[in-house]
PDB file of C-alpha atoms in Angstrom:
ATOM      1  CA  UNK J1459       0.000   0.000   0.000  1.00 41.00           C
ATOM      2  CA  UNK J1460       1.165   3.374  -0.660  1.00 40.00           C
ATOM      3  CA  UNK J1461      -0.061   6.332   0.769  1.00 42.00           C
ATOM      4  CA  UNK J1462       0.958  10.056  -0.397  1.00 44.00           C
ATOM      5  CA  UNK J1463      -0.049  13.346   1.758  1.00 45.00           C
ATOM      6  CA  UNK J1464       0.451  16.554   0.414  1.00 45.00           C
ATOM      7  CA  UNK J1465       1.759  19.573   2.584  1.00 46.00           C
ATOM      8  CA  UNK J1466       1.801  23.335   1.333  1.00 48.00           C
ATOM      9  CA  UNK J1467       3.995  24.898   3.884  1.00 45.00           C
ATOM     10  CA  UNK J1468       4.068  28.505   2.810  1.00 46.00           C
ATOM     11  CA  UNK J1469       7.887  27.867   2.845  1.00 46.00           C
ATOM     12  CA  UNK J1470       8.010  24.060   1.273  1.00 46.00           C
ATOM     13  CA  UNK J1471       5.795  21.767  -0.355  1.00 47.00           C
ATOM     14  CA  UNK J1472       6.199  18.516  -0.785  1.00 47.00           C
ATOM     15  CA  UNK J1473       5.115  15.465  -0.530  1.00 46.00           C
ATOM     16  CA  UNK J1474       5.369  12.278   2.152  1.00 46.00           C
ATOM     17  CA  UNK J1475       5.521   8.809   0.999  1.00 44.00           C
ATOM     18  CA  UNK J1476       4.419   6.046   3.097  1.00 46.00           C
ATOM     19  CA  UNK J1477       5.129   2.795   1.625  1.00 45.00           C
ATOM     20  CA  UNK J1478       3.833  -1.061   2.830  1.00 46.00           C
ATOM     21  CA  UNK J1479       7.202  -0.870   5.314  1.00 49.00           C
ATOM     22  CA  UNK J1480       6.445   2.259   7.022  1.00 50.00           C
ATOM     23  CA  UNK J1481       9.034   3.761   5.310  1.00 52.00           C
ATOM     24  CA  UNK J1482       8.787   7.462   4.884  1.00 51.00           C
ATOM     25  CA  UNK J1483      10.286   9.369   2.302  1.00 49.00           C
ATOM     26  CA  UNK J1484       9.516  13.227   2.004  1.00 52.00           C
ATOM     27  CA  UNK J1485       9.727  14.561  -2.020  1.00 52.00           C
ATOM     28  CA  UNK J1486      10.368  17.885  -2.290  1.00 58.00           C
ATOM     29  CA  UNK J1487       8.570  20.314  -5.105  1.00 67.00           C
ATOM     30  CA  UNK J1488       9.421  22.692  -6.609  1.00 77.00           C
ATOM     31  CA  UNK J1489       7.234  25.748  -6.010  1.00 82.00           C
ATOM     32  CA  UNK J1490       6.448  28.835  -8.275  1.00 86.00           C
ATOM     33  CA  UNK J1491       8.948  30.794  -7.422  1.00 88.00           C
ATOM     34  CA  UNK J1492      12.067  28.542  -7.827  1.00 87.00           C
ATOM     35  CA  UNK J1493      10.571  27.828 -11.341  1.00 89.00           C
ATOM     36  CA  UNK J1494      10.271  31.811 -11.409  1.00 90.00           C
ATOM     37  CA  UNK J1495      14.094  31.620 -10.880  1.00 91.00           C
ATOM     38  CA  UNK J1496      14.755  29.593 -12.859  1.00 90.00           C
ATOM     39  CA  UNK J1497      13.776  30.947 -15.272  1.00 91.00           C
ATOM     40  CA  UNK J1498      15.774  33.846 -14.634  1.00 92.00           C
ATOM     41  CA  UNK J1499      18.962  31.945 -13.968  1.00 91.00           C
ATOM     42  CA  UNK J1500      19.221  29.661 -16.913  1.00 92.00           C
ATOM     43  CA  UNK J1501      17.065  30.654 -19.482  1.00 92.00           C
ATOM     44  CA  UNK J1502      19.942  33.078 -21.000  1.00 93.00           C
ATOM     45  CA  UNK J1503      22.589  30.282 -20.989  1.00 92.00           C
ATOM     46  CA  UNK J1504      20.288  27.653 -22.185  1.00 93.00           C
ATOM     47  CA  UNK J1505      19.387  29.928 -25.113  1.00 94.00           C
ATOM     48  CA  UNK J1506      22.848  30.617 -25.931  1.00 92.00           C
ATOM     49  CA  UNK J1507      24.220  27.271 -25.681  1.00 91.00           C
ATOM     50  CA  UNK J1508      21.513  26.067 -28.314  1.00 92.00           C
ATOM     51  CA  UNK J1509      21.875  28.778 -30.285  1.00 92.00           C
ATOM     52  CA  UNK J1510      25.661  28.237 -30.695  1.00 90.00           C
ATOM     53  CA  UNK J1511      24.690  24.819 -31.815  1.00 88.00           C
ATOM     54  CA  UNK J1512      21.556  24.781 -34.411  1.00 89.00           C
ATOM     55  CA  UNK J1513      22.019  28.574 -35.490  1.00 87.00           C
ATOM     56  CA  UNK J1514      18.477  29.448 -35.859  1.00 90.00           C
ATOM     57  CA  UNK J1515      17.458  32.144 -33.132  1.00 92.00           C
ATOM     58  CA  UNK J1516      13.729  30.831 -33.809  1.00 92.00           C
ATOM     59  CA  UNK J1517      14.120  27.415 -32.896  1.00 93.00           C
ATOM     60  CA  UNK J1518      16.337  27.903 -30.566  1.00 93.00           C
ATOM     61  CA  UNK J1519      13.758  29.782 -28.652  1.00 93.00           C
ATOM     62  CA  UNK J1520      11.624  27.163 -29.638  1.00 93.00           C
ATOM     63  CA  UNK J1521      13.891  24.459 -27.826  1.00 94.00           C
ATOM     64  CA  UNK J1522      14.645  26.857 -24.627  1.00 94.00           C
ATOM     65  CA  UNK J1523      10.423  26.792 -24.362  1.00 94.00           C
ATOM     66  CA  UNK J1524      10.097  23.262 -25.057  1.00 93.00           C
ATOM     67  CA  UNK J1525      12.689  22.756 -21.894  1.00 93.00           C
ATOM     68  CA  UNK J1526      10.926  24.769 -19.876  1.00 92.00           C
ATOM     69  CA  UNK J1527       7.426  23.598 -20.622  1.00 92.00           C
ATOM     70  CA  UNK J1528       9.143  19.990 -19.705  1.00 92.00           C
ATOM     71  CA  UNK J1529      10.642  21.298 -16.298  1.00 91.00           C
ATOM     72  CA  UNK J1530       6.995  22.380 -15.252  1.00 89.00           C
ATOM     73  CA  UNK J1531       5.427  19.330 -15.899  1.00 90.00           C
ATOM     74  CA  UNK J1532       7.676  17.569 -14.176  1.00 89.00           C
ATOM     75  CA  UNK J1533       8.499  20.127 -11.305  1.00 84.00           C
ATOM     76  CA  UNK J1534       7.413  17.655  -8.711  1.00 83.00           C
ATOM     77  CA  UNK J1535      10.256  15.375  -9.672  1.00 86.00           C
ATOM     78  CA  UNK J1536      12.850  17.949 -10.118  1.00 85.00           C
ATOM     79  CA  UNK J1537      14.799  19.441  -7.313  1.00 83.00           C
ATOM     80  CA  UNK J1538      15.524  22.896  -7.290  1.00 83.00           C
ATOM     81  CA  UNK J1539      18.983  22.038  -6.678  1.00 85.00           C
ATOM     82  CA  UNK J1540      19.603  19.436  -9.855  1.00 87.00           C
ATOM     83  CA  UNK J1541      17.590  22.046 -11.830  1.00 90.00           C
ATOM     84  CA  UNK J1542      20.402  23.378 -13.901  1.00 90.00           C
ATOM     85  CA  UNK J1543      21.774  19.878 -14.819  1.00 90.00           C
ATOM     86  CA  UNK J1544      18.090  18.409 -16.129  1.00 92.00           C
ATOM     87  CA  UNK J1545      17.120  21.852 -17.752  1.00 93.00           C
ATOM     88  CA  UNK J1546      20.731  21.466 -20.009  1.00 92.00           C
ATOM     89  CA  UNK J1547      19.826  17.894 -20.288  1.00 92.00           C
ATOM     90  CA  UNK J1548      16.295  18.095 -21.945  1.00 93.00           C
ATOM     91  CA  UNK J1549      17.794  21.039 -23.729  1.00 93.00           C
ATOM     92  CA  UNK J1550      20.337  19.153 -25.594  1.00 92.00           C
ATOM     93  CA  UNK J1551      18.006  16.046 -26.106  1.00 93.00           C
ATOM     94  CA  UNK J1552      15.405  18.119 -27.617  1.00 93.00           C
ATOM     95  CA  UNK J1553      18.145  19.976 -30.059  1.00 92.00           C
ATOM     96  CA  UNK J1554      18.969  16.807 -30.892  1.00 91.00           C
ATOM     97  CA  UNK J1555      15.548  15.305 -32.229  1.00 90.00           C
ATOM     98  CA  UNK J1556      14.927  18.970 -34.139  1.00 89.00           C
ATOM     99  CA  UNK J1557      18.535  18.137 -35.801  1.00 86.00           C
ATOM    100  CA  UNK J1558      17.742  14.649 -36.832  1.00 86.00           C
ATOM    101  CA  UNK J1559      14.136  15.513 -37.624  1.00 85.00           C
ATOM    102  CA  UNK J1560      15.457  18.727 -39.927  1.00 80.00           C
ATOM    103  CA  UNK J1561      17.932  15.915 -41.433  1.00 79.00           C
ATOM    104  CA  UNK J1562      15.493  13.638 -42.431  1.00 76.00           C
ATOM    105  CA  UNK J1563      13.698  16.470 -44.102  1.00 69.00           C
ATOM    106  CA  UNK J1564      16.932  17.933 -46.086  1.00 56.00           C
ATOM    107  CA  UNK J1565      20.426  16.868 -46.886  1.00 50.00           C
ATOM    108  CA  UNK J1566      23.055  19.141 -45.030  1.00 43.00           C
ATOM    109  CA  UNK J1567      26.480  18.942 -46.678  1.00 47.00           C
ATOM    110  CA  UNK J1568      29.490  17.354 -44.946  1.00 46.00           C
ATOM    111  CA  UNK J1569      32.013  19.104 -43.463  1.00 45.00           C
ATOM    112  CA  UNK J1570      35.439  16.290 -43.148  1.00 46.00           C
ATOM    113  CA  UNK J1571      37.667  18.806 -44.259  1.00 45.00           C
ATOM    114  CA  UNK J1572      39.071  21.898 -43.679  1.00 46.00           C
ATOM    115  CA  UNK J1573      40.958  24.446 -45.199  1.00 46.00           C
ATOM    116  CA  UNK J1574      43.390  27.424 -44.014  1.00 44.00           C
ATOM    117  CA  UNK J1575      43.522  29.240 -47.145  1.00 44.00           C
ATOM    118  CA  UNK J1576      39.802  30.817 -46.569  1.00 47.00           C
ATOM    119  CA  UNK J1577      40.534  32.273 -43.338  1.00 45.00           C
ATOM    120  CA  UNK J1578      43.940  34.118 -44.483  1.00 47.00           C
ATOM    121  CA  UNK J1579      42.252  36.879 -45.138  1.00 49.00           C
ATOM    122  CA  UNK J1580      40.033  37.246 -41.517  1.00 47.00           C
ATOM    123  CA  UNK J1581      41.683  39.874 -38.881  1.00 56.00           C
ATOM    124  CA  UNK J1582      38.749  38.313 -35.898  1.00 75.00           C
ATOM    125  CA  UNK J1583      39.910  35.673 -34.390  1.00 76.00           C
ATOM    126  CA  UNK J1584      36.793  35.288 -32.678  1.00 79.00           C
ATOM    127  CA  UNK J1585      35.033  35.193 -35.797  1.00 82.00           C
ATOM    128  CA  UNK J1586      37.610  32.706 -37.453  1.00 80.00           C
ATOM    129  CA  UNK J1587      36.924  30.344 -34.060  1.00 83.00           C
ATOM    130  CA  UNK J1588      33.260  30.338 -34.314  1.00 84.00           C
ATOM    131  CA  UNK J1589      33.191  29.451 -38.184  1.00 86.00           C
ATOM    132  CA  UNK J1590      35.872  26.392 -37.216  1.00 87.00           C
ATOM    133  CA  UNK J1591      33.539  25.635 -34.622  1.00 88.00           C
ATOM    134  CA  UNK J1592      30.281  25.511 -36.521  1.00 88.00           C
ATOM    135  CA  UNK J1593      32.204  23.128 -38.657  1.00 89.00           C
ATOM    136  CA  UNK J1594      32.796  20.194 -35.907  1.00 90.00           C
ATOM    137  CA  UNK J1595      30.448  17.453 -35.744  1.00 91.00           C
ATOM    138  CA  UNK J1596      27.563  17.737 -33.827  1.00 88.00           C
ATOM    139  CA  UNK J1597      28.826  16.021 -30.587  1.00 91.00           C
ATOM    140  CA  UNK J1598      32.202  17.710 -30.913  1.00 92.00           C
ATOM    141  CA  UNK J1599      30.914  20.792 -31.276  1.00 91.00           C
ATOM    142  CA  UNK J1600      27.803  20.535 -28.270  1.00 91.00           C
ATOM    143  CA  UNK J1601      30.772  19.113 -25.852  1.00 92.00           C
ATOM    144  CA  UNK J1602      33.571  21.779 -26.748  1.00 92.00           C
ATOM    145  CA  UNK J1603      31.080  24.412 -26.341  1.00 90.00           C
ATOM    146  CA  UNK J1604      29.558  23.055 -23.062  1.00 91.00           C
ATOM    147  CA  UNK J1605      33.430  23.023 -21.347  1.00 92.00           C
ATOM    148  CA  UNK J1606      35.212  25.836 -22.998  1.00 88.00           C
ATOM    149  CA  UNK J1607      32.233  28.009 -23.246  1.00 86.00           C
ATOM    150  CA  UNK J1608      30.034  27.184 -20.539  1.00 87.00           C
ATOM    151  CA  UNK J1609      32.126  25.966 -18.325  1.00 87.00           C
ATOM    152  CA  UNK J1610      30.906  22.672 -17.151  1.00 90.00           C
ATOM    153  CA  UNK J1611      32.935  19.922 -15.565  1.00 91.00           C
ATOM    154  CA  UNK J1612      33.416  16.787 -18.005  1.00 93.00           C
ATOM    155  CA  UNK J1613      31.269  14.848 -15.244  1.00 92.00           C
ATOM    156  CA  UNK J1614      28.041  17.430 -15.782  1.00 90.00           C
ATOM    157  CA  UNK J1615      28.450  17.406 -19.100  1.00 92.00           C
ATOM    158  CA  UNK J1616      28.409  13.647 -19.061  1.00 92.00           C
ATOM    159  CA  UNK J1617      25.229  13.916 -17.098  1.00 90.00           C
ATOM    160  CA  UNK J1618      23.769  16.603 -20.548  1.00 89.00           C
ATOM    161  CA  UNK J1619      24.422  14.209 -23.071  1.00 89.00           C
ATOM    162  CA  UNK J1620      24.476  10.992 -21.695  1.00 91.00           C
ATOM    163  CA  UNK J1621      28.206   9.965 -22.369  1.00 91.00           C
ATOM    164  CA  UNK J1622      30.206   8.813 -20.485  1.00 93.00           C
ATOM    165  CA  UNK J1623      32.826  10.868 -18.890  1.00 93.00           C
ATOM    166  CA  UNK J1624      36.045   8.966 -21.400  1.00 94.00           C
ATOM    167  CA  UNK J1625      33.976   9.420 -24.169  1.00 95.00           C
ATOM    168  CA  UNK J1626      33.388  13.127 -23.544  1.00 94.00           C
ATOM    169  CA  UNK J1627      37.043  13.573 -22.570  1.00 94.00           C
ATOM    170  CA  UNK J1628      37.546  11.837 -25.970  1.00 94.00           C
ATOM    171  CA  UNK J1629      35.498  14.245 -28.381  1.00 94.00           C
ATOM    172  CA  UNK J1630      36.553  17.321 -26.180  1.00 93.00           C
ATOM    173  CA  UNK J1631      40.393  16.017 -27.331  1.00 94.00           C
ATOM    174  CA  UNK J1632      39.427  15.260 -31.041  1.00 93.00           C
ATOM    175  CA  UNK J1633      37.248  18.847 -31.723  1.00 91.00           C
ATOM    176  CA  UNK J1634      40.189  20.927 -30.016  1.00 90.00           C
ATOM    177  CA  UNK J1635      42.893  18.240 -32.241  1.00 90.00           C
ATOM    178  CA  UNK J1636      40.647  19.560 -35.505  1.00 89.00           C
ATOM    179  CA  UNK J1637      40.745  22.976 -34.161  1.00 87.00           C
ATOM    180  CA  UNK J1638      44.196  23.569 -33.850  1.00 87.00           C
ATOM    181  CA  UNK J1639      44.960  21.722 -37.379  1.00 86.00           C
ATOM    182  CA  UNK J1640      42.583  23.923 -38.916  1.00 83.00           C
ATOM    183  CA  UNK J1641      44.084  27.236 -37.604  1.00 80.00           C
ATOM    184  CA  UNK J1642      47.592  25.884 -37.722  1.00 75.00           C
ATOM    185  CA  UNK J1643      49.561  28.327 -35.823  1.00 59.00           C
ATOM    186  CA  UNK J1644      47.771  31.706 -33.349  1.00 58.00           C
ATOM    187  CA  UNK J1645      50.353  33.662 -35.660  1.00 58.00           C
ATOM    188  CA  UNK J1646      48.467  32.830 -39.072  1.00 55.00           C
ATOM    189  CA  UNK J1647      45.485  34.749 -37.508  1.00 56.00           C
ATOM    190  CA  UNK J1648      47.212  37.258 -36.493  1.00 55.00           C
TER     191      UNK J1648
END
């Protein structure tokens, strides 16, 4: 038998589990106002993590929503404190379905190789870095800009995409390898 009582606190909800042991187990919810701050908190990072990624401001908004719209459905399961973590994970998840769906709907050209010669004549390095970027594979790309942009440990972003923490460590290595070939030396940009 399982029994679940509901108490609105004006500090805390949350629930309290009895189970057929007379166990109890007290589930915390996530009330309007952490979701409020949430919002506030990652929203911004979401967006721009997504947006790096797909480069579509529309469905990137699209995704952030989606994320959010998840989170709030399942707000009873989510802990303000793991909030961050499952937000970037549903994020990423979601970009990924739009990707495959928009590839089963077109053909996107392959990017294997790259070339120096185009970006002789650039004097941004930013701008150089962001077109070498765009030009990784998907899961290169998500994981590069997740630890070098975002700043998430290889064990979070692990959690986000649901590799393990060798194989991130592993496409982290191999998108900054393909980097660095593609730029040669910091004194060609220069």
């Amino acid at each position: 038998m399982l029994k679940i009582i509901l108490f609105n606190l004006p500090a805390v909800t949350f629930f309290l589990v009895e189970r057929l042991t007379f166990e109890y187990s007290i589930i915390l919810v996530m009330t309007v106002e952490e979701y409020n701050r949430c919002v506030d908190l990652f929203s911004d990072n979401i967006y721009r993590f997504i947006l790096k990624n797909i480069k579509n401001s529309d469905e990137a908004k699209d995704i952030v929503q989606d994320s959010f719209e998840k989170l709030w459905i399942r707000s009873s399961e989510v802990s303000f404190e793991k909030v961050k973590s499952y937000l970037f994970s549903v994020a990423y998840h979601t970009m990924i379905d739009k990707i495959r769906k928009n590839k089963r709907m077109t053909t996107v050209d392959s990017y294997d190789t790259f070339t120096i010669s185009h970006y002789d004549n650039y004097n941004n390095i930013n701008e150089v870095l962001n077109e070498l970027i765009n030009k990784l594979p998907d899961i290169q790309r998500s994981v590069i800009l997740l630890r070098d942009y975002e700043g998430y440990s290889y064990d979070e972003i692990a959690q986000i995409t649901g590799l393990t923490e060798t194989q991130v460590k592993v496409y982290i290595y191999r998108g900054r390898l393909a980097l660095k070939k593609s730029i040669g030396s910091i004194e060609a940009l220069i």
